Coordinates of N, CA, C and O and ligand atoms in Angstrom, one line a residue:
X1456 N -0.9 -12.2 35.6 CA -2.1 -13.1 35.9 C -1.8 -13.9 37.1 O -1.0 -14.5 36.9
X1457 N -2.6 -13.9 37.9 CA -2.6 -14.7 39.0 C -3.6 -15.5 39.2 O -2.9 -17.1 39.5
X1458 N -4.6 -15.8 38.3 CA -5.7 -16.9 38.4 C -5.4 -17.5 37.0 O -5.7 -16.7 36.0
X1459 N -5.5 -18.6 36.9 CA -5.6 -19.4 35.5 C -7.0 -19.2 34.8 O -6.9 -19.7 33.7
X1460 N -7.8 -18.6 35.7 CA -9.2 -18.8 34.8 C -9.5 -17.1 34.5 O -10.5 -16.8 33.8
X1461 N -8.5 -16.0 34.7 CA -8.9 -15.0 34.3 C -8.9 -14.6 32.6 O -10.0 -14.3 32.1
X1462 N -8.2 -15.4 31.9 CA -8.6 -15.6 30.7 C -10.1 -16.0 30.0 O -10.7 -15.5 29.0
X1463 N -10.5 -16.9 30.8 CA -11.7 -17.6 30.4 C -12.8 -16.6 31.0 O -13.6 -16.1 30.0
X1464 N -12.3 -15.8 31.8 CA -13.4 -14.9 32.5 C -13.4 -13.3 31.4 O -14.4 -12.8 31.3
X1465 N -12.2 -13.4 31.0 CA -12.2 -11.9 30.1 C -12.8 -12.3 28.7 O -13.5 -11.6 28.0
X1466 N -12.7 -13.5 28.2 CA -13.2 -13.9 26.7 C -14.8 -13.8 27.2 O -15.4 -13.5 26.1
X1467 N -15.3 -14.2 28.3 CA -16.6 -14.2 28.6 C -17.3 -12.7 28.5 O -18.1 -12.5 27.8
X1468 N -16.5 -12.0 29.2 CA -17.1 -10.3 29.4 C -16.9 -10.3 27.8 O -17.8 -9.2 27.3
X1469 N -15.8 -10.1 27.2 CA -15.7 -9.7 25.9 C -16.6 -10.3 24.8 O -17.2 -9.5 24.0
X1470 N -17.1 -11.7 24.9 CA -18.3 -11.9 23.9 C -19.4 -11.7 24.6 O -20.5 -12.2 24.0
X1471 N -19.8 -10.7 25.7 CA -21.0 -10.1 26.2 C -21.8 -11.6 26.5 O -23.0 -11.5 26.6
X1472 N -21.1 -12.6 26.8 CA -21.6 -13.7 27.6 C -21.7 -13.3 29.3 O -22.6 -14.2 29.8
X1473 N -20.9 -12.7 29.6 CA -21.0 -12.3 31.3 C -22.1 -11.2 31.5 O -22.2 -10.4 31.1
X1474 N -22.8 -11.6 32.7 CA -22.9 -12.9 33.5 C -24.0 -13.8 33.3 O -23.9 -15.2 33.4
X1475 N -25.0 -13.5 32.4 CA -25.9 -14.3 32.0 C -26.2 -15.6 31.6 O -26.3 -16.5 31.7
X1476 N -25.1 -15.6 30.3 CA -24.8 -16.8 29.6 C -23.6 -17.7 30.1 O -23.1 -18.8 29.6
X1477 N -23.1 -17.2 31.5 CA -22.1 -18.1 31.9 C -22.4 -19.2 33.1 O -23.9 -18.9 33.6
X1478 N -21.7 -20.3 33.0 CA -22.5 -21.3 34.1 C -22.2 -21.0 35.3 O -21.2 -20.0 35.6
X1479 N -22.9 -21.4 36.1 CA -22.8 -21.2 37.5 C -21.6 -21.4 38.2 O -21.1 -20.5 39.1
X1480 N -21.0 -22.3 37.8 CA -19.6 -22.6 38.4 C -18.8 -21.3 38.4 O -17.9 -20.7 39.0
X1481 N -18.7 -21.0 36.9 CA -17.7 -19.6 36.7 C -18.1 -18.3 37.5 O -17.5 -17.7 38.1
X1482 N -19.5 -18.2 37.8 CA -19.6 -17.1 38.2 C -19.5 -17.3 40.0 O -18.9 -16.2 40.5
X1483 N -19.2 -18.5 40.0 CA -18.9 -18.7 41.8 C -17.6 -18.4 42.0 O -17.3 -17.9 43.1
X1484 N -16.8 -18.8 40.8 CA -15.5 -18.6 40.9 C -15.2 -17.2 41.1 O -14.4 -16.6 41.9
X1485 N -15.9 -16.5 40.2 CA -15.4 -14.7 40.2 C -16.0 -14.2 41.6 O -15.4 -13.4 41.9
X1486 N -17.1 -14.9 41.9 CA -17.3 -14.2 43.4 C -16.4 -14.5 44.6 O -16.3 -13.8 45.3
X1487 N -15.8 -15.4 44.2 CA -14.9 -15.6 45.6 C -13.4 -15.7 45.0 O -12.5 -15.3 45.8
X1488 N -13.0 -15.2 43.6 CA -11.5 -14.7 43.1 C -11.4 -13.2 43.4 O -12.0 -12.7 42.1
X1489 N -10.8 -12.7 44.0 CA -10.7 -11.3 43.5 C -9.6 -10.9 42.2 O -10.1 -9.9 41.5
X1490 N -8.9 -11.9 41.9 CA -8.4 -11.3 40.4 C -9.2 -11.2 39.4 O -9.6 -10.6 38.4
X1491 N -10.1 -12.6 39.5 CA -11.1 -12.7 38.4 C -12.3 -11.4 38.5 O -12.8 -10.8 37.5
X1492 N -12.7 -11.2 39.6 CA -13.4 -9.9 40.0 C -13.0 -8.4 39.4 O -13.7 -7.9 38.3
X1493 N -11.5 -8.5 39.7 CA -11.0 -7.3 38.9 C -10.7 -7.4 37.3 O -11.2 -6.5 36.6
X1494 N -11.1 -8.5 36.6 CA -10.8 -8.9 35.5 C -12.4 -8.3 34.8 O -12.5 -7.7 34.0
X1495 N -13.5 -9.0 35.8 CA -14.8 -8.4 35.2 C -15.2 -7.1 35.2 O -15.5 -6.6 34.1
X1496 N -14.4 -6.3 36.3 CA -14.6 -5.0 36.3 C -14.1 -4.3 35.1 O -14.5 -3.4 34.4
X1497 N -12.7 -4.5 34.9 CA -11.7 -3.6 34.1 C -12.5 -4.3 32.5 O -12.7 -3.5 31.6
X1498 N -12.4 -5.4 32.2 CA -13.0 -6.0 30.9 C -14.7 -5.3 30.6 O -14.9 -4.9 29.6
X1499 N -15.6 -5.4 31.5 CA -16.7 -4.6 31.5 C -16.6 -3.4 30.9 O -17.2 -2.6 30.0
X1500 N -15.8 -2.4 31.8 CA -15.6 -1.0 31.2 C -14.8 -1.0 30.3 O -15.4 -0.1 29.1
X1501 N -14.0 -1.6 29.7 CA -13.3 -1.7 28.2 C -14.5 -2.0 27.3 O -14.3 -1.4 26.2
X1502 N -15.2 -3.0 27.5 CA -16.3 -3.5 26.5 C -17.4 -2.1 26.2 O -17.5 -2.2 25.2
X1503 N -17.5 -1.4 27.6 CA -18.5 -0.5 27.2 C -17.6 0.7 26.4 O -18.6 1.3 25.6
X1504 N -16.8 0.9 26.6 CA -15.7 1.9 26.1 C -15.6 1.8 24.4 O -15.5 2.4 23.4
X1505 N -15.3 0.3 24.3 CA -15.0 -0.2 22.9 C -16.6 0.0 22.2 O -16.7 0.3 21.1
X1506 N -17.7 -0.5 23.0 CA -18.8 -0.1 22.3 C -19.3 1.1 21.9 O -19.6 1.7 20.7
X1507 N -18.9 2.2 22.8 CA -19.3 3.6 22.3 C -18.3 4.0 21.3 O -18.8 4.8 20.3
X1508 N -17.0 3.8 21.1 CA -16.2 3.9 20.4 C -16.7 3.7 18.6 O -16.5 4.3 18.1
X1509 N -17.2 2.5 18.8 CA -18.0 2.1 17.6 C -18.6 2.5 17.1 O -18.9 2.8 16.0
X1510 N -19.8 2.8 18.3 CA -20.6 3.7 17.8 C -20.9 5.3 17.2 O -21.3 5.7 16.6
X1511 N -19.6 5.9 17.9 CA -19.3 7.2 17.4 C -18.3 7.5 16.7 O -18.1 8.1 15.7
X1512 N -17.6 6.2 16.2 CA -16.8 6.1 14.6 C -17.7 6.3 13.5 O -18.8 6.0 13.0
X1513 N -17.1 7.4 12.8 CA -17.9 7.9 11.4 C -16.9 7.3 10.2 O -15.9 7.4 10.0
X1514 N -17.9 6.3 10.0 CA -17.2 5.2 8.9 C -17.6 5.9 7.7 O -18.9 6.0 7.3
X1515 N -17.1 6.0 6.6 CA -17.3 6.5 5.2 C -18.3 5.4 4.3 O -18.2 4.5 4.6
X1516 N -19.1 6.2 3.6 CA -19.9 5.4 3.0 C -18.8 4.6 2.1 O -18.1 4.8 1.8
X1517 N -19.5 3.5 1.7 CA -18.7 2.0 1.1 C -18.5 2.8 -0.7 O -17.3 2.3 -1.1
X1518 N -19.5 3.8 -1.0 CA -19.0 4.1 -2.2 C -17.8 5.2 -2.5 O -16.8 5.3 -3.3
X1519 N -17.8 5.9 -1.2 CA -16.5 6.8 -1.2 C -15.2 6.0 -1.0 O -14.2 6.4 -1.8
X1520 N -15.7 4.8 -0.4 CA -14.3 4.3 0.1 C -13.7 3.5 -1.3 O -12.5 3.5 -1.7
X1521 N -14.8 3.0 -1.9 CA -14.4 2.5 -3.3 C -13.9 3.5 -4.4 O -12.7 3.2 -5.0
X1522 N -14.4 4.6 -4.2 CA -13.8 5.8 -5.2 C -12.6 6.0 -4.9 O -11.9 6.3 -5.8
X1523 N -12.4 6.5 -3.4 CA -10.9 6.6 -3.2 C -10.0 5.5 -3.5 O -8.9 5.7 -4.0
X1524 N -10.1 4.3 -3.1 CA -9.2 3.2 -3.8 C -9.3 3.2 -5.4 O -8.0 3.0 -5.3
X1525 N -10.0 3.3 -6.0 CA -9.8 3.4 -7.6 C -9.2 4.9 -7.9 O -8.2 4.6 -8.7
X1526 N -9.1 5.8 -7.2 CA -8.5 6.9 -7.6 C -6.8 6.6 -6.9 O -6.2 6.9 -8.0
X1527 N -6.8 6.1 -5.9 CA -5.6 5.5 -5.6 C -4.7 4.7 -6.6 O -3.6 4.7 -7.0
X1528 N -5.4 3.8 -7.1 CA -4.9 2.6 -8.0 C -4.7 3.6 -9.3 O -3.6 3.3 -9.9
X1529 N -5.4 4.4 -9.5 CA -5.1 5.3 -10.7 C -3.9 6.1 -10.9 O -3.1 6.2 -11.5
X1530 N -3.7 6.7 -9.5 CA -2.7 8.0 -9.3 C -1.4 7.0 -9.1 O -0.4 7.5 -9.8
X1531 N -1.6 5.6 -8.6 CA -0.3 5.0 -8.6 C 0.0 4.4 -9.8 O 1.4 4.4 -10.4
X1532 N -0.8 4.1 -10.6 CA -0.5 3.6 -12.3 C 0.3 5.0 -12.8 O 1.2 4.9 -13.8
X1533 N -0.3 6.1 -12.8 CA 0.2 7.0 -13.5 C 1.7 7.5 -12.8 O 2.5 7.7 -13.7
X1534 N 2.0 7.3 -11.7 CA 3.1 7.4 -11.1 C 4.1 6.5 -11.6 O 5.3 7.0 -11.8
X1535 N 3.7 5.3 -11.9 CA 4.4 4.3 -12.3 C 5.0 4.9 -13.5 O 6.2 4.4 -14.0
X1536 N 3.9 5.0 -14.4 CA 4.3 5.3 -15.7 C 5.1 6.4 -15.9 O 5.9 6.3 -16.9
X1537 N 4.8 7.0 -15.2 CA 5.8 8.8 -15.0 C 7.1 8.4 -14.9 O 8.0 8.7 -15.5
X1538 N 7.2 7.2 -13.8 CA 8.8 6.9 -13.5 C 9.3 6.2 -15.0 O 10.3 6.3 -15.1
X1539 N 8.6 5.3 -15.1 CA 9.3 4.4 -16.5 C 9.9 5.4 -17.6 O 10.5 5.4 -18.1
X1540 N 8.6 6.5 -17.6 CA 9.1 7.4 -18.7 C 10.1 8.5 -18.5 O 11.0 8.4 -19.2
X1541 N 10.4 8.8 -17.2 CA 11.6 9.3 -16.7 C 12.9 8.6 -17.1 O 13.8 8.9 -17.7
X1542 N 12.8 7.1 -16.6 CA 13.9 6.5 -17.1 C 14.3 6.0 -18.5 O 15.5 6.6 -19.0
X1543 N 13.2 6.0 -19.3 CA 13.3 6.0 -20.9 C 14.0 7.0 -21.2 O 14.9 7.3 -22.0
X1544 N 13.7 8.4 -20.9 CA 14.3 9.7 -21.3 C 15.4 9.9 -20.6 O 16.3 10.2 -21.7
X1545 N 15.8 9.5 -19.7 CA 17.2 9.5 -19.2 C 18.1 8.6 -20.1 O 19.0 8.8 -20.2
X1546 N 17.5 7.4 -20.4 CA 18.1 6.7 -21.4 C 18.2 6.9 -22.7 O 19.7 7.0 -23.2
X1547 N 17.5 7.6 -23.1 CA 17.6 8.3 -24.5 C 18.4 9.3 -24.7 O 19.2 9.2 -25.5
X1548 N 18.4 10.2 -23.7 CA 19.5 11.2 -23.6 C 20.9 10.7 -23.3 O 22.1 11.3 -24.1
X1549 N 21.1 9.6 -22.5 CA 22.3 8.9 -22.3 C 22.9 8.5 -23.6 O 24.1 8.4 -24.1
X1550 N 22.0 7.7 -24.2 CA 22.4 7.3 -25.5 C 22.8 8.2 -26.5 O 23.7 8.0 -27.2
X1551 N 21.8 9.5 -26.5 CA 22.3 10.4 -27.7 C 23.6 11.1 -27.6 O 24.3 11.4 -28.4
X1552 N 23.8 11.2 -26.1 CA 25.3 12.2 -25.5 C 26.1 11.1 -26.0 O 27.2 11.3 -26.4
X1553 N 26.1 9.7 -25.8 CA 27.1 8.7 -26.1 C 27.4 9.0 -27.8 O 28.6 8.8 -28.2
X1554 N 26.3 8.9 -28.4 CA 26.2 8.7 -30.0 C 27.0 10.4 -30.4 O 28.0 10.0 -31.1
X1555 N 26.5 11.2 -29.5 CA 27.4 12.6 -30.2 C 28.8 12.4 -29.7 O 29.4 13.1 -30.4
X1556 N 29.1 12.1 -28.6 CA 30.5 12.2 -27.9 C 31.1 11.2 -28.9 O 32.6 11.5 -29.3
X1557 N 30.6 10.0 -29.5 CA 31.3 9.1 -30.4 C 31.8 9.8 -31.7 O 32.9 9.5 -32.2
X1558 N 30.6 10.4 -32.2 CA 31.3 11.3 -33.4 C 31.3 12.6 -33.2 O 31.5 13.3 -34.3
X1559 N 31.2 13.3 -32.2 CA 31.3 14.6 -31.8 C 32.5 15.2 -32.3 O 32.7 16.4 -32.8
X1560 N 33.6 14.3 -31.9 CA 34.8 15.1 -32.3 C 35.1 15.4 -33.9 O 35.6 16.5 -34.2
X1561 N 34.4 14.9 -34.5 CA 34.2 15.1 -36.3 C 33.0 16.1 -36.4 O 33.3 17.0 -37.3
X1562 N 32.3 16.1 -36.0 CA 31.1 16.8 -36.2 C 31.3 18.0 -35.9 O 30.4 19.1 -36.6
X1563 N 31.7 18.5 -35.0 CA 32.1 20.0 -34.3 C 32.9 20.7 -35.4 O 32.7 22.0 -35.5
X1564 N 33.6 20.0 -36.0 CA 34.6 20.5 -37.1 C 33.7 20.9 -38.4 O 33.1 20.0 -38.8
X1565 N 33.6 22.5 -38.8 CA 32.6 22.7 -39.8 C 33.0 21.9 -41.1 O 34.4 21.9 -41.3
X1566 N 32.2 21.3 -41.9 CA 32.5 20.8 -42.8 C 32.8 19.2 -42.6 O 32.6 18.4 -43.7
X1567 N 32.9 18.8 -41.5 CA 33.7 17.4 -41.4 C 32.3 16.5 -41.1 O 32.2 15.4 -41.7
X1568 N 31.1 17.1 -40.6 CA 29.9 16.3 -40.7 C 29.5 15.5 -41.6 O 28.9 14.7 -41.7
X1569 N 29.5 16.7 -42.9 CA 29.4 15.8 -44.2 C 30.3 14.8 -44.8 O 30.1 13.8 -45.4
X1570 N 31.3 14.7 -43.9 CA 32.3 13.2 -44.3 C 32.1 12.1 -43.4 O 32.7 11.2 -43.4
X1571 N 31.1 12.2 -42.1 CA 30.7 11.2 -41.5 C 30.1 10.0 -42.4 O 29.2 10.3 -43.5
X1572 N 30.5 8.9 -42.5 CA 29.7 7.8 -42.9 C 28.5 7.3 -42.3 O 28.6 6.8 -41.4
X1573 N 27.5 7.9 -43.1 CA 26.0 7.6 -42.6 C 25.7 6.3 -43.4 O 24.8 6.1 -44.2
X1574 N 26.3 5.1 -42.7 CA 25.9 4.0 -43.0 C 24.8 3.4 -42.2 O 24.4 4.0 -41.0
X1575 N 24.2 2.2 -42.5 CA 23.4 1.9 -41.8 C 23.1 1.6 -40.4 O 22.3 1.9 -39.7
X1576 N 24.4 0.9 -39.9 CA 24.4 0.7 -38.3 C 24.6 2.0 -37.6 O 23.6 2.3 -36.4
X1577 N 25.1 3.4 -38.2 CA 24.8 4.3 -37.5 C 23.2 5.1 -37.2 O 23.2 5.3 -36.3
X1578 N 22.8 4.9 -38.5 CA 21.4 5.2 -38.3 C 20.8 4.5 -37.6 O 19.9 5.2 -37.0
X1579 N 20.9 3.3 -37.6 CA 19.9 2.4 -36.6 C 20.3 2.9 -35.1 O 19.4 3.1 -34.4
X1580 N 21.6 3.1 -34.9 CA 22.0 3.6 -33.8 C 21.1 4.8 -32.9 O 21.0 4.9 -32.0
X1581 N 21.2 5.8 -34.0 CA 20.5 7.0 -33.8 C 19.1 7.0 -33.7 O 18.9 7.7 -32.7
X1582 N 18.6 6.0 -34.5 CA 17.1 6.0 -34.2 C 16.6 5.2 -33.4 O 15.3 5.2 -33.2
X1583 N 17.2 4.2 -33.2 CA 16.8 3.0 -32.1 C 16.0 3.5 -30.8 O 15.0 3.3 -30.8
X1584 N 16.7 4.4 -30.2 CA 16.1 5.0 -29.1 C 14.5 5.7 -29.3 O 13.8 5.6 -28.3
X1585 N 14.6 6.2 -30.4 CA 13.2 7.0 -30.8 C 12.2 6.0 -31.1 O 11.3 6.1 -30.8
X1586 N 12.8 4.9 -31.8 CA 11.8 4.0 -32.3 C 11.1 2.9 -30.9 O 10.1 2.5 -30.6
X1587 N 12.3 2.7 -30.0 CA 12.2 1.8 -29.1 C 11.4 2.6 -27.8 O 10.7 1.9 -27.1
X1588 N 11.3 4.0 -27.7 CA 10.9 4.6 -26.6 C 9.3 4.3 -26.2 O 8.7 3.8 -25.3
X1589 N 8.3 4.4 -27.6 CA 7.4 4.4 -27.3 C 6.6 2.9 -27.0 O 5.8 2.5 -26.1
X1590 N 7.6 1.8 -27.4 CA 7.3 0.5 -27.0 C 7.5 0.3 -25.8 O 6.7 -0.4 -25.1
X1591 N 8.4 0.8 -25.0 CA 8.7 0.7 -23.8 C 7.7 1.1 -23.0 O 7.3 0.9 -22.1
X1592 N 7.1 2.3 -23.2 CA 6.4 3.1 -22.5 C 4.8 2.1 -22.5 O 4.2 2.3 -21.5
X1593 N 4.6 1.6 -23.6 CA 3.4 1.0 -23.7 C 3.6 -0.2 -23.0 O 2.6 -0.7 -22.3
X1594 N 4.8 -1.2 -22.8 CA 4.7 -2.1 -21.8 C 4.9 -1.7 -20.6 O 4.4 -2.3 -19.4
X1595 N 5.5 -0.5 -20.3 CA 5.4 -0.3 -19.0 C 4.2 0.4 -18.2 O 3.8 0.0 -17.3
X1596 N 3.1 0.9 -19.3 CA 1.8 1.3 -18.9 C 0.9 0.1 -18.8 O 0.1 0.1 -17.8
X1597 N 1.2 -0.9 -19.6 CA 0.3 -1.9 -19.8 C 0.5 -3.3 -18.8 O 0.2 -4.2 -19.4
X1598 N 1.4 -3.0 -17.7 CA 2.0 -4.2 -17.2 C 0.8 -4.9 -16.4 O 0.9 -5.9 -16.3
X1599 N 0.1 -3.9 -15.8 CA -1.2 -5.2 -15.1 C -2.3 -5.4 -16.2 O -3.1 -6.3 -16.1
Ligands
ZN826 ZN1 -9.8 -16.5 39.3

């Protein structure tokens, strides 16, 4: 910028105030200032191109935009729920493997499985993932 009024001239052209709605003093300055005359030329050309681009742009109907937004929200929710279910399944598999590993040394020997102490804490430990998984899925899906 070489002239301190270039921004003022640019804004006037951009707001479509040039030249009819500008004061005489600004018009006289542009007539005398080569930099501002260049700004008027470039800004006018860009303004015309901008108007043509806006006219030629194919904006989809608002209903289609809304429908796509709803579809995207639904897909995001499904993706989130699916991710939570994968995590829960992985946790259940890991817990089951841990339990099997804990008692597996005895369970793989034939006849020893009957000797496992089937007390309440062991049964709770075995069934807790199965009971808690649906609850976790429910909270993961109804997050919002
Ligand atoms: Zn100027």
